Amino acid sequence: MRRPLVAGNWKMNGSREAIDLLLDGLSGISTTAEVAVFPPYVYLPQVVSTLCGSGIDVGAQNVSEYQAGAYTGEVAADMLLDIGCRYVLVGHSERRSLFGEKDRQVAEKFVASQRSGLIPVLCVGETLEQRASGKTLAVIGAQLDAVLERAGLESVCNGVIAYEPVWAIGTGKTATAEQAQEIHREIRQQLGEPGMKTRILYGGSVKAANAAELFAQQDVDGALVGGASLDSGEFREICKKAYVAN
Ligand code: PEP
């Protein structure tokens, strides 16, 4: 049985005050799913300390592939673990498209995260152009293969995968529940038997209004939520709709 995970990616938003308000709005959240929030780096200690004992986990939005040393501006996986993070996003499409992260680097980040004891959430997904030209499965397959080759099957299956079609991120366009299920099933098939335990999240304009339909799909084990996670009321509603299937 896979316990769903609802993960809120706050991206580069917030201030100490705004985050206090947002966290206030999440207190006493009611769901059988696991919940995690991913604030900007500088607010991680504030969020970890406020959420301590709440049952909500904390993750970082990025991590260095290096362990320590002369890498100005980078943050190591050990440091994230040290301050109380449980999860880390790797290969988010904004990191890939805006900051030039390649599959190989994403794979290194995945390995570095697991080596430190963090749970990486590996993001994969196709652009609209790739979908339109029938390349969706090849693109996702290659993104996954790069990490499989570097980390090995068992390690990948111990992480979390987030299928995030790039055309659905921050656009208000969501994949239909059927489109999401089709890709999630393919990803699970690529992982084979060990992938039966792997949580595969859907991400891309998830809101309270479309969450239930997505969560009802057999291979959708929760969501990676961007914009809607900045509204505590909306995020609470999404979390409520994720349930543990028998
Ligand atoms: C994301 O950033 O991972 C995301 C899915 O964003 P949004 O929900 O805003 O589309």
Short mmCIF file of C-alpha atoms and ligand atoms in Angstrom, two decimals:
data_model
loop_
_atom_site.label_atom_id
_atom_site.label_comp_id
_atom_site.label_asym_id
_atom_site.label_seq_id
_atom_site.Cartn_x
_atom_site.Cartn_y
_atom_site.Cartn_z
CA MET A 1 0.00 0.00 0.00
CA ARG A 2 1.36 3.40 -0.96
CA ARG A 3 0.54 6.24 1.38
CA PRO A 4 -0.17 9.33 -0.73
CA LEU A 5 2.02 12.38 -0.41
CA VAL A 6 0.83 15.91 -0.98
CA ALA A 7 3.81 18.20 -1.41
CA GLY A 8 3.60 21.99 -1.55
CA ASN A 9 6.32 23.69 -3.57
CA TRP A 10 6.33 27.33 -2.50
CA LYS A 11 8.96 28.24 -5.10
CA MET A 12 10.57 31.67 -4.60
CA ASN A 13 7.70 33.17 -2.61
CA GLY A 14 7.20 34.38 0.93
CA SER A 15 8.62 36.43 3.76
CA ARG A 16 8.95 35.56 7.45
CA GLU A 17 5.58 37.12 8.11
CA ALA A 18 3.78 35.62 5.12
CA ILE A 19 5.17 32.19 5.97
CA ASP A 20 3.99 32.44 9.57
CA LEU A 21 0.50 33.17 8.27
CA LEU A 22 0.62 30.32 5.79
CA LEU A 23 1.80 27.88 8.48
CA ASP A 24 -0.92 29.09 10.81
CA GLY A 25 -3.41 28.18 8.14
CA LEU A 26 -2.03 24.66 7.93
CA SER A 27 -2.28 23.83 11.60
CA GLY A 28 -4.49 20.87 12.46
CA ILE A 29 -4.68 19.83 8.81
CA SER A 30 -6.90 16.78 8.41
CA THR A 31 -5.78 14.08 6.01
CA THR A 32 -4.63 10.48 5.95
CA ALA A 33 -1.98 11.44 3.39
CA GLU A 34 1.54 12.50 4.18
CA VAL A 35 2.03 16.24 3.76
CA ALA A 36 5.26 18.12 3.09
CA VAL A 37 6.08 21.73 2.28
CA PHE A 38 9.06 23.02 0.32
CA PRO A 39 9.89 26.62 1.28
CA PRO A 40 12.81 28.67 -0.09
CA TYR A 41 16.13 27.73 1.54
CA VAL A 42 16.39 30.72 3.86
CA TYR A 43 13.04 30.01 5.49
CA LEU A 44 13.69 26.30 6.09
CA PRO A 45 14.73 26.69 9.77
CA GLN A 46 11.66 28.82 10.50
CA VAL A 47 9.37 26.26 8.86
CA VAL A 48 11.08 23.25 10.44
CA SER A 49 10.80 24.79 13.88
CA THR A 50 7.15 25.84 13.48
CA LEU A 51 6.09 22.48 12.04
CA CYS A 52 7.97 20.40 14.62
CA GLY A 53 5.51 17.83 15.99
CA SER A 54 2.77 18.81 13.51
CA GLY A 55 3.15 15.74 11.32
CA ILE A 56 3.92 17.93 8.29
CA ASP A 57 7.35 17.27 6.78
CA VAL A 58 9.69 19.80 5.26
CA GLY A 59 11.70 19.60 2.07
CA ALA A 60 14.07 21.78 0.07
CA GLN A 61 13.52 22.84 -3.52
CA ASN A 62 17.03 22.07 -4.67
CA VAL A 63 20.33 20.58 -3.49
CA SER A 64 23.95 20.53 -4.58
CA GLU A 65 25.33 17.41 -6.19
CA TYR A 66 28.54 18.04 -4.22
CA GLN A 67 29.12 16.95 -0.63
CA ALA A 68 31.11 19.89 0.76
CA GLY A 69 33.83 22.36 -0.15
CA ALA A 70 34.48 25.25 -2.47
CA TYR A 71 31.09 25.49 -4.17
CA THR A 72 30.01 29.06 -3.47
CA GLY A 73 26.27 29.49 -3.23
CA GLU A 74 25.50 25.78 -3.05
CA VAL A 75 23.73 23.89 -0.25
CA ALA A 76 24.69 20.28 0.50
CA ALA A 77 22.30 17.44 1.22
CA ASP A 78 23.95 16.85 4.62
CA MET A 79 23.12 20.45 5.58
CA LEU A 80 19.48 20.01 4.63
CA LEU A 81 19.26 16.85 6.69
CA ASP A 82 21.08 18.58 9.54
CA ILE A 83 18.47 21.36 9.78
CA GLY A 84 15.53 18.94 9.71
CA CYS A 85 14.56 18.38 6.08
CA ARG A 86 13.15 15.03 5.04
CA TYR A 87 12.61 15.58 1.33
CA VAL A 88 14.26 17.44 -1.54
CA LEU A 89 13.07 18.20 -5.06
CA VAL A 90 15.48 17.22 -7.81
CA GLY A 91 15.13 18.06 -11.47
CA HIS A 92 12.15 20.39 -11.20
CA SER A 93 11.37 21.62 -14.72
CA GLU A 94 12.18 25.21 -13.69
CA ARG A 95 15.65 24.05 -12.65
CA ARG A 96 16.04 22.18 -15.92
CA SER A 97 14.77 24.95 -18.22
CA LEU A 98 15.87 28.15 -16.42
CA PHE A 99 19.09 26.94 -14.80
CA GLY A 100 20.27 24.46 -17.38
CA GLU A 101 20.20 21.34 -15.22
CA LYS A 102 20.82 18.29 -17.34
CA ASP A 103 19.75 14.70 -16.71
CA ARG A 104 23.25 13.79 -15.54
CA GLN A 105 23.37 16.54 -12.93
CA VAL A 106 19.87 15.65 -11.77
CA ALA A 107 21.05 12.06 -11.33
CA GLU A 108 24.01 13.23 -9.23
CA LYS A 109 21.68 15.31 -7.05
CA PHE A 110 19.42 12.30 -6.59
CA VAL A 111 22.35 10.17 -5.46
CA ALA A 112 23.75 12.90 -3.17
CA SER A 113 20.35 13.34 -1.51
CA GLN A 114 19.90 9.66 -0.79
CA ARG A 115 23.48 9.30 0.40
CA SER A 116 22.68 11.87 3.08
CA GLY A 117 19.41 10.24 4.08
CA LEU A 118 17.04 12.63 2.35
CA ILE A 119 14.19 11.38 0.20
CA PRO A 120 14.53 12.84 -3.29
CA VAL A 121 11.42 13.76 -5.26
CA LEU A 122 12.54 13.31 -8.85
CA CYS A 123 10.58 15.52 -11.26
CA VAL A 124 10.10 14.42 -14.85
CA GLY A 125 7.87 15.74 -17.60
CA GLU A 126 7.55 16.76 -21.21
CA THR A 127 7.05 20.15 -22.87
CA LEU A 128 4.02 20.91 -25.01
CA GLU A 129 6.13 20.64 -28.14
CA GLN A 130 7.42 17.23 -27.10
CA ARG A 131 3.88 16.05 -26.37
CA ALA A 132 2.61 17.40 -29.69
CA SER A 133 5.31 15.51 -31.55
CA GLY A 134 4.55 12.25 -29.78
CA LYS A 135 7.75 12.24 -27.73
CA THR A 136 6.23 12.24 -24.23
CA LEU A 137 7.18 8.69 -23.30
CA ALA A 138 10.65 8.92 -24.85
CA VAL A 139 11.41 12.14 -22.95
CA ILE A 140 10.21 10.83 -19.61
CA GLY A 141 11.86 7.47 -20.22
CA ALA A 142 15.21 9.18 -20.87
CA GLN A 143 14.90 11.43 -17.79
CA LEU A 144 14.22 8.37 -15.68
CA ASP A 145 16.90 6.26 -17.35
CA ALA A 146 19.60 8.81 -16.53
CA VAL A 147 18.85 8.41 -12.82
CA LEU A 148 18.36 4.65 -13.06
CA GLU A 149 21.78 4.25 -14.66
CA ARG A 150 23.50 6.34 -12.00
CA ALA A 151 21.55 5.36 -8.88
CA GLY A 152 20.25 1.88 -9.70
CA LEU A 153 16.69 0.59 -9.77
CA GLU A 154 16.25 -0.08 -6.06
CA SER A 155 17.41 3.43 -5.11
CA VAL A 156 15.14 5.10 -7.62
CA CYS A 157 12.22 3.04 -6.34
CA ASN A 158 12.98 4.18 -2.78
CA GLY A 159 12.58 7.80 -3.85
CA VAL A 160 9.47 9.63 -4.97
CA ILE A 161 8.75 10.48 -8.60
CA ALA A 162 6.70 13.48 -9.67
CA TYR A 163 5.26 13.51 -13.16
CA GLU A 164 4.92 17.16 -14.05
CA PRO A 165 4.03 17.96 -17.64
CA VAL A 166 5.83 21.25 -18.25
CA TRP A 167 2.82 22.63 -20.15
CA ALA A 168 0.67 22.21 -17.04
CA ILE A 169 2.98 23.92 -14.54
CA GLY A 170 1.68 27.32 -13.48
CA THR A 171 -0.48 27.54 -16.58
CA GLY A 172 -3.85 26.59 -15.16
CA LYS A 173 -3.95 23.72 -17.72
CA THR A 174 -4.07 20.37 -15.95
CA ALA A 175 -3.51 17.02 -17.57
CA THR A 176 -6.77 15.11 -17.54
CA ALA A 177 -6.95 12.36 -14.96
CA GLU A 178 -6.69 9.86 -17.84
CA GLN A 179 -3.61 11.54 -19.30
CA ALA A 180 -1.96 11.54 -15.87
CA GLN A 181 -2.85 7.90 -15.21
CA GLU A 182 -1.49 6.83 -18.62
CA ILE A 183 1.94 8.35 -17.92
CA HIS A 184 2.03 7.21 -14.29
CA ARG A 185 1.30 3.65 -15.41
CA GLU A 186 4.11 3.84 -17.98
CA ILE A 187 6.55 5.13 -15.36
CA ARG A 188 5.60 2.30 -13.00
CA GLN A 189 6.00 -0.22 -15.80
CA GLN A 190 9.47 1.13 -16.53
CA LEU A 191 10.38 0.54 -12.87
CA GLY A 192 8.99 -3.01 -12.89
CA GLU A 193 8.17 -4.93 -9.72
CA PRO A 194 10.21 -2.74 -7.29
CA GLY A 195 8.23 0.24 -8.57
CA MET A 196 5.03 -1.08 -7.00
CA LYS A 197 6.06 0.61 -3.75
CA THR A 198 7.14 3.89 -5.36
CA ARG A 199 4.98 6.93 -4.93
CA ILE A 200 4.36 8.72 -8.21
CA LEU A 201 2.92 12.20 -7.72
CA TYR A 202 1.18 14.30 -10.33
CA GLY A 203 2.07 17.98 -10.60
CA GLY A 204 0.73 20.72 -12.81
CA SER A 205 -1.99 23.18 -11.78
CA VAL A 206 -3.46 20.89 -9.13
CA LYS A 207 -6.26 22.60 -7.21
CA ALA A 208 -9.00 21.54 -4.82
CA ALA A 209 -11.37 21.37 -7.81
CA ASN A 210 -9.36 18.77 -9.78
CA ALA A 211 -7.51 16.92 -7.01
CA ALA A 212 -10.10 14.24 -6.24
CA GLU A 213 -10.29 13.04 -9.84
CA LEU A 214 -6.52 12.85 -10.11
CA PHE A 215 -6.14 11.07 -6.76
CA ALA A 216 -8.75 8.51 -7.79
CA GLN A 217 -6.40 7.16 -10.48
CA GLN A 218 -4.73 3.88 -9.64
CA ASP A 219 -1.16 5.05 -10.16
CA VAL A 220 -1.48 8.62 -8.87
CA ASP A 221 -0.13 8.64 -5.32
CA GLY A 222 -0.55 12.28 -4.45
CA ALA A 223 0.48 15.62 -5.87
CA LEU A 224 3.24 18.15 -6.15
CA VAL A 225 1.38 21.43 -5.81
CA GLY A 226 2.87 24.80 -6.74
CA GLY A 227 0.65 27.88 -6.85
CA ALA A 228 -2.23 26.39 -4.87
CA SER A 229 0.08 25.51 -1.99
CA LEU A 230 0.51 29.22 -1.22
CA ASP A 231 -3.14 29.40 -0.20
CA SER A 232 -3.57 27.44 3.01
CA GLY A 233 -7.31 26.96 2.53
CA GLU A 234 -6.87 25.56 -0.97
CA PHE A 235 -3.93 23.38 0.08
CA ARG A 236 -5.89 21.98 3.04
CA GLU A 237 -8.72 21.04 0.67
CA ILE A 238 -6.29 19.27 -1.68
CA CYS A 239 -4.79 17.36 1.26
CA LYS A 240 -8.26 16.32 2.42
CA LYS A 241 -8.95 14.75 -0.96
CA ALA A 242 -5.88 12.49 -0.80
CA TYR A 243 -6.70 9.29 0.99
CA VAL A 244 -5.14 5.94 1.69
CA ALA A 245 -6.79 3.35 -0.57
CA ASN A 246 -7.31 -0.11 0.86
C1 PEP B 1 5.23 22.93 -9.52
O1 PEP B 1 5.86 23.95 -9.46
O2 PEP B 1 5.80 21.86 -9.24
C2 PEP B 1 3.82 22.98 -9.91
C3 PEP B 1 3.21 21.87 -10.14
O3 PEP B 1 3.26 24.23 -10.00
P1 PEP B 1 1.70 24.56 -10.23
O4 PEP B 1 0.91 23.71 -9.27
O5 PEP B 1 1.57 26.02 -9.91
O6 PEP B 1 1.38 24.24 -11.65
#
